[in-house]
Amino acid sequence: MLNLTRLNSFPLKKSSRYFLLLLSLLLLLSPPPLAQAGEHDFATWLKLLRAEALKSGVSQKTLDAALSDLKAPEPQVIAHDKKQPEKKSTLQAYVAARVNPERIANGRVMLDRYATELDRIEQKYRVQKRFIVALWGLESSYGKGTGKHSVIPALVTLAYDERRSHYFRKELLEALKILDAGDVSLAAMTGSWAGAMGPFQFMPTSYRHYGVDGDGDGRIDIWGSVPDALASAANYLAKARWKGDQTWGRPVKLPQKFNTSLSGLNTRLPLSRWQTLGVRCINGQPLPQGKLMSSLIIPDGKAGPAYLVYGNFRALKRWNRSNSFAVTVGTLADSF
């Protein structure tokens, strides 16, 4: 009888030694993962980025000024990006934390202080000024919290990190083009840890697409010119198909045995139809008459608040995809 155990014992042990040796060599020769790369890998990546930026039209002078002092990614930016909320708040808690007496009072001050500019912007872009001011209040507390991070190092760090590198690489290249055009100095190009800039926290691509000259001085300055920032925000909403003769939506009261399968943004019905289904204004009064198409959202479930939302709610969601954010903008605007 053939002794298979004895026949295979030596070759297996020998093969195992060869396998372990080969595996060790492969581990030594393989580059580390991008998220754990050393300075040499970052330098190589930055060199390739420079080449791409040059090819896209950014000058060598701008690249030297913006990138020459960067030696490594910024750990605090990655820490911010990885940080997740400990718990998800309800819509009611989210709104209550942001639509507070101080923010409402400051919004009224801004409506009065910039009344001339806001009236002009409202007329030009057909976006009601109270919504522009509400966005201003939520994005930066009316300019008090625009962020102090240098935008280029922040975007370099996020573009180098492999998780969302494609998105932030595009934003970084746009930021370099903004610098190259002379729209803002490197020192003044500050914002959030994610590269969002100015009172309305525009990403560089949003600045490129929607930034406008609101004060007529021939340049777009969302960092230092309030009229430019306000007009740029209005332009964004206008291009998001904002309707100047409509509001955003309204809180409503549902009947006890309401069919919640009708909720969600995929269902659009005229106000008259919601009326026949038993939906009422929050004070119990009938809904406004008209054929305005609207959707019902119940973010916290049937026990939570319900809202009928219109086309402008969808425009707000093009600004920020969060239902909670859009409801909060509308609620704050209604509070002025």
Short mmCIF file of N, CA, C and O in Angstrom, two decimals, residues 74-146:
data_model
loop_
_atom_site.label_atom_id
_atom_site.label_comp_id
_atom_site.label_asym_id
_atom_site.label_seq_id
_atom_site.Cartn_x
_atom_site.Cartn_y
_atom_site.Cartn_z
N GLU A 74 -2.76 66.78 6.56
CA GLU A 74 -3.05 67.34 7.88
C GLU A 74 -3.94 66.39 8.68
O GLU A 74 -5.11 66.18 8.32
N PRO A 75 -3.42 65.80 9.76
CA PRO A 75 -4.19 64.80 10.53
C PRO A 75 -5.51 65.32 11.07
O PRO A 75 -6.49 64.58 11.13
N GLN A 76 -5.55 66.60 11.45
CA GLN A 76 -6.79 67.11 12.03
C GLN A 76 -7.92 67.18 11.02
O GLN A 76 -9.10 67.05 11.37
N VAL A 77 -7.58 67.35 9.74
CA VAL A 77 -8.60 67.36 8.69
C VAL A 77 -9.20 65.97 8.53
O VAL A 77 -10.42 65.80 8.44
N ILE A 78 -8.33 64.95 8.51
CA ILE A 78 -8.81 63.58 8.42
C ILE A 78 -9.65 63.22 9.64
O ILE A 78 -10.68 62.55 9.54
N ALA A 79 -9.24 63.69 10.80
CA ALA A 79 -9.99 63.42 12.04
C ALA A 79 -11.39 64.02 11.95
O ALA A 79 -12.38 63.38 12.35
N HIS A 80 -11.49 65.24 11.43
CA HIS A 80 -12.81 65.86 11.25
C HIS A 80 -13.66 65.05 10.28
O HIS A 80 -14.86 64.84 10.51
N ASP A 81 -13.04 64.61 9.18
CA ASP A 81 -13.78 63.90 8.15
C ASP A 81 -14.29 62.55 8.65
O ASP A 81 -15.36 62.09 8.26
N LYS A 82 -13.53 61.91 9.51
CA LYS A 82 -13.91 60.59 10.02
C LYS A 82 -14.87 60.67 11.20
O LYS A 82 -15.51 59.68 11.56
N LYS A 83 -14.95 61.83 11.82
CA LYS A 83 -15.78 61.96 13.01
C LYS A 83 -17.25 61.83 12.63
O LYS A 83 -17.75 62.50 11.75
N GLN A 84 -17.94 60.96 13.33
CA GLN A 84 -19.36 60.74 13.09
C GLN A 84 -20.15 61.15 14.32
O GLN A 84 -19.68 61.00 15.45
N PRO A 85 -21.36 61.66 14.14
CA PRO A 85 -22.19 62.01 15.30
C PRO A 85 -22.44 60.78 16.17
O PRO A 85 -22.60 59.68 15.65
N GLU A 86 -22.45 60.99 17.48
CA GLU A 86 -22.67 59.86 18.39
C GLU A 86 -24.08 59.31 18.24
O GLU A 86 -24.32 58.13 18.41
N LYS A 87 -25.02 60.17 17.94
CA LYS A 87 -26.38 59.71 17.73
C LYS A 87 -27.09 60.63 16.75
O LYS A 87 -26.76 61.80 16.63
N LYS A 88 -28.05 60.06 16.06
CA LYS A 88 -28.81 60.84 15.09
C LYS A 88 -29.98 61.50 15.80
O LYS A 88 -30.80 60.84 16.41
N SER A 89 -30.05 62.81 15.71
CA SER A 89 -31.12 63.52 16.39
C SER A 89 -32.40 63.46 15.57
O SER A 89 -32.38 63.27 14.36
N THR A 90 -33.51 63.63 16.23
CA THR A 90 -34.79 63.71 15.52
C THR A 90 -34.88 65.04 14.80
O THR A 90 -34.12 65.98 15.09
N LEU A 91 -35.81 65.12 13.88
CA LEU A 91 -36.02 66.39 13.17
C LEU A 91 -36.38 67.49 14.15
O LEU A 91 -35.88 68.62 14.04
N GLN A 92 -37.24 67.19 15.10
CA GLN A 92 -37.65 68.20 16.07
C GLN A 92 -36.45 68.75 16.83
O GLN A 92 -36.32 69.96 17.04
N ALA A 93 -35.55 67.85 17.25
CA ALA A 93 -34.36 68.28 17.99
C ALA A 93 -33.43 69.07 17.09
O ALA A 93 -32.83 70.07 17.51
N TYR A 94 -33.30 68.64 15.85
CA TYR A 94 -32.43 69.32 14.88
C TYR A 94 -32.90 70.76 14.65
O TYR A 94 -32.11 71.71 14.70
N VAL A 95 -34.19 70.91 14.41
CA VAL A 95 -34.74 72.24 14.16
C VAL A 95 -34.64 73.12 15.40
O VAL A 95 -34.22 74.28 15.33
N ALA A 96 -35.00 72.56 16.56
CA ALA A 96 -34.99 73.34 17.80
C ALA A 96 -33.60 73.84 18.14
O ALA A 96 -33.45 74.95 18.68
N ALA A 97 -32.57 73.07 17.83
CA ALA A 97 -31.21 73.47 18.15
C ALA A 97 -30.72 74.62 17.27
O ALA A 97 -29.79 75.35 17.64
N ARG A 98 -31.36 74.81 16.11
CA ARG A 98 -30.88 75.80 15.15
C ARG A 98 -31.81 77.00 14.98
O ARG A 98 -31.34 78.10 14.71
N VAL A 99 -33.09 76.77 15.12
CA VAL A 99 -34.03 77.89 15.03
C VAL A 99 -34.30 78.36 16.46
O VAL A 99 -35.28 77.99 17.10
N ASN A 100 -33.37 79.15 16.95
CA ASN A 100 -33.45 79.63 18.33
C ASN A 100 -33.62 81.15 18.35
O ASN A 100 -33.44 81.82 17.32
N PRO A 101 -33.98 81.71 19.49
CA PRO A 101 -34.24 83.16 19.55
C PRO A 101 -33.08 84.02 19.07
O PRO A 101 -33.29 85.05 18.40
N GLU A 102 -31.85 83.63 19.38
CA GLU A 102 -30.70 84.44 18.96
C GLU A 102 -30.57 84.46 17.44
O GLU A 102 -30.36 85.52 16.84
N ARG A 103 -30.69 83.30 16.81
CA ARG A 103 -30.55 83.25 15.35
C ARG A 103 -31.69 83.98 14.67
O ARG A 103 -31.50 84.63 13.63
N ILE A 104 -32.88 83.90 15.23
CA ILE A 104 -34.02 84.62 14.66
C ILE A 104 -33.80 86.14 14.78
O ILE A 104 -33.98 86.88 13.81
N ALA A 105 -33.38 86.58 15.97
CA ALA A 105 -33.16 88.02 16.18
C ALA A 105 -32.06 88.55 15.28
O ALA A 105 -32.19 89.62 14.67
N ASN A 106 -30.96 87.80 15.15
CA ASN A 106 -29.85 88.24 14.30
C ASN A 106 -30.26 88.26 12.83
O ASN A 106 -29.81 89.11 12.05
N GLY A 107 -31.12 87.33 12.44
CA GLY A 107 -31.61 87.33 11.06
C GLY A 107 -32.43 88.56 10.75
O GLY A 107 -32.32 89.15 9.67
N ARG A 108 -33.24 88.97 11.71
CA ARG A 108 -34.02 90.20 11.52
C ARG A 108 -33.12 91.42 11.40
O ARG A 108 -33.39 92.34 10.61
N VAL A 109 -32.04 91.42 12.17
CA VAL A 109 -31.06 92.52 12.07
C VAL A 109 -30.47 92.56 10.67
O VAL A 109 -30.33 93.64 10.06
N MET A 110 -30.10 91.40 10.13
CA MET A 110 -29.49 91.35 8.80
C MET A 110 -30.47 91.75 7.71
O MET A 110 -30.09 92.40 6.73
N LEU A 111 -31.72 91.36 7.87
CA LEU A 111 -32.74 91.78 6.90
C LEU A 111 -32.86 93.30 6.86
O LEU A 111 -33.06 93.89 5.79
N ASP A 112 -32.72 93.94 8.00
CA ASP A 112 -32.80 95.39 8.07
C ASP A 112 -31.50 96.04 7.60
O ASP A 112 -31.52 97.01 6.84
N ARG A 113 -30.38 95.48 8.01
CA ARG A 113 -29.08 96.08 7.69
C ARG A 113 -28.80 96.05 6.20
O ARG A 113 -28.22 96.99 5.64
N TYR A 114 -29.17 94.97 5.54
CA TYR A 114 -28.88 94.82 4.11
C TYR A 114 -30.16 94.87 3.28
O TYR A 114 -30.26 94.23 2.23
N ALA A 115 -31.09 95.67 3.74
CA ALA A 115 -32.41 95.74 3.07
C ALA A 115 -32.28 96.16 1.61
O ALA A 115 -32.93 95.56 0.73
N THR A 116 -31.46 97.16 1.32
CA THR A 116 -31.32 97.64 -0.06
C THR A 116 -30.75 96.56 -0.96
O THR A 116 -31.28 96.29 -2.05
N GLU A 117 -29.66 95.92 -0.51
CA GLU A 117 -29.03 94.86 -1.31
C GLU A 117 -29.98 93.68 -1.49
O GLU A 117 -30.10 93.13 -2.59
N LEU A 118 -30.65 93.29 -0.42
CA LEU A 118 -31.53 92.13 -0.48
C LEU A 118 -32.74 92.39 -1.37
O LEU A 118 -33.19 91.50 -2.11
N ASP A 119 -33.27 93.60 -1.34
CA ASP A 119 -34.39 93.94 -2.23
C ASP A 119 -33.97 93.84 -3.69
O ASP A 119 -34.72 93.31 -4.54
N ARG A 120 -32.79 94.36 -3.98
CA ARG A 120 -32.29 94.29 -5.35
C ARG A 120 -32.06 92.85 -5.80
O ARG A 120 -32.42 92.45 -6.92
N ILE A 121 -31.49 92.05 -4.92
CA ILE A 121 -31.21 90.65 -5.24
C ILE A 121 -32.50 89.86 -5.41
O ILE A 121 -32.63 89.05 -6.33
N GLU A 122 -33.46 90.11 -4.54
CA GLU A 122 -34.75 89.43 -4.64
C GLU A 122 -35.42 89.72 -5.97
O GLU A 122 -35.98 88.82 -6.62
N GLN A 123 -35.36 90.98 -6.39
CA GLN A 123 -35.99 91.36 -7.65
C GLN A 123 -35.28 90.72 -8.84
O GLN A 123 -35.92 90.28 -9.79
N LYS A 124 -33.95 90.64 -8.78
CA LYS A 124 -33.18 90.11 -9.90
C LYS A 124 -33.29 88.60 -10.02
O LYS A 124 -33.48 88.06 -11.13
N TYR A 125 -33.17 87.89 -8.91
CA TYR A 125 -33.10 86.43 -8.95
C TYR A 125 -34.42 85.75 -8.60
O TYR A 125 -34.53 84.53 -8.72
N ARG A 126 -35.41 86.52 -8.18
CA ARG A 126 -36.72 85.99 -7.83
C ARG A 126 -36.62 84.96 -6.71
O ARG A 126 -37.29 83.91 -6.73
N VAL A 127 -35.78 85.26 -5.73
CA VAL A 127 -35.64 84.43 -4.52
C VAL A 127 -35.93 85.33 -3.33
O VAL A 127 -35.27 86.35 -3.14
N GLN A 128 -36.92 84.97 -2.53
CA GLN A 128 -37.31 85.81 -1.40
C GLN A 128 -36.15 85.97 -0.42
O GLN A 128 -35.48 85.01 -0.07
N LYS A 129 -35.95 87.21 0.02
CA LYS A 129 -34.80 87.52 0.84
C LYS A 129 -34.77 86.77 2.17
O LYS A 129 -33.70 86.49 2.71
N ARG A 130 -35.94 86.42 2.70
CA ARG A 130 -35.93 85.73 3.99
C ARG A 130 -35.28 84.35 3.89
O ARG A 130 -34.67 83.88 4.85
N PHE A 131 -35.37 83.72 2.73
CA PHE A 131 -34.72 82.42 2.56
C PHE A 131 -33.21 82.56 2.40
O PHE A 131 -32.45 81.73 2.88
N ILE A 132 -32.79 83.63 1.73
CA ILE A 132 -31.36 83.88 1.60
C ILE A 132 -30.74 84.12 2.97
O ILE A 132 -29.69 83.55 3.31
N VAL A 133 -31.41 84.92 3.78
CA VAL A 133 -30.91 85.22 5.12
C VAL A 133 -30.95 83.98 6.01
O VAL A 133 -30.05 83.75 6.82
N ALA A 134 -31.97 83.15 5.85
CA ALA A 134 -32.05 81.92 6.63
C ALA A 134 -30.87 80.99 6.30
O ALA A 134 -30.25 80.41 7.20
N LEU A 135 -30.54 80.87 5.04
CA LEU A 135 -29.38 80.06 4.65
C LEU A 135 -28.10 80.64 5.24
O LEU A 135 -27.22 79.90 5.72
N TRP A 136 -27.98 81.93 5.21
CA TRP A 136 -26.82 82.63 5.77
C TRP A 136 -26.68 82.30 7.26
O TRP A 136 -25.59 82.00 7.74
N GLY A 137 -27.81 82.36 7.96
CA GLY A 137 -27.78 82.09 9.39
C GLY A 137 -27.39 80.66 9.71
O GLY A 137 -26.62 80.40 10.65
N LEU A 138 -27.89 79.70 8.93
CA LEU A 138 -27.60 78.30 9.21
C LEU A 138 -26.20 77.89 8.78
O LEU A 138 -25.55 77.09 9.44
N GLU A 139 -25.73 78.44 7.68
CA GLU A 139 -24.42 78.03 7.18
C GLU A 139 -23.26 78.61 7.98
O GLU A 139 -22.24 77.95 8.15
N SER A 140 -23.41 79.84 8.48
CA SER A 140 -22.26 80.46 9.15
C SER A 140 -22.63 81.40 10.28
O SER A 140 -21.78 82.19 10.70
N SER A 141 -23.85 81.32 10.79
CA SER A 141 -24.31 82.28 11.80
C SER A 141 -24.06 83.72 11.35
O SER A 141 -23.48 84.53 12.05
N TYR A 142 -24.49 83.99 10.11
CA TYR A 142 -24.38 85.32 9.50
C TYR A 142 -22.93 85.79 9.39
O TYR A 142 -22.62 86.95 9.61
N GLY A 143 -22.07 84.85 9.01
CA GLY A 143 -20.66 85.18 8.75
C GLY A 143 -19.73 85.01 9.93
O GLY A 143 -18.52 85.17 9.77
N LYS A 144 -20.25 84.65 11.09
CA LYS A 144 -19.38 84.51 12.26
C LYS A 144 -18.59 83.21 12.26
O LYS A 144 -17.53 83.11 12.88
N GLY A 145 -19.11 82.21 11.55
CA GLY A 145 -18.46 80.89 11.58
C GLY A 145 -18.14 80.36 10.21
O GLY A 145 -18.62 79.29 9.81
N THR A 146 -17.31 81.09 9.47
CA THR A 146 -16.97 80.68 8.11
C THR A 146 -15.83 79.67 8.07
O THR A 146 -15.58 79.05 7.03
#
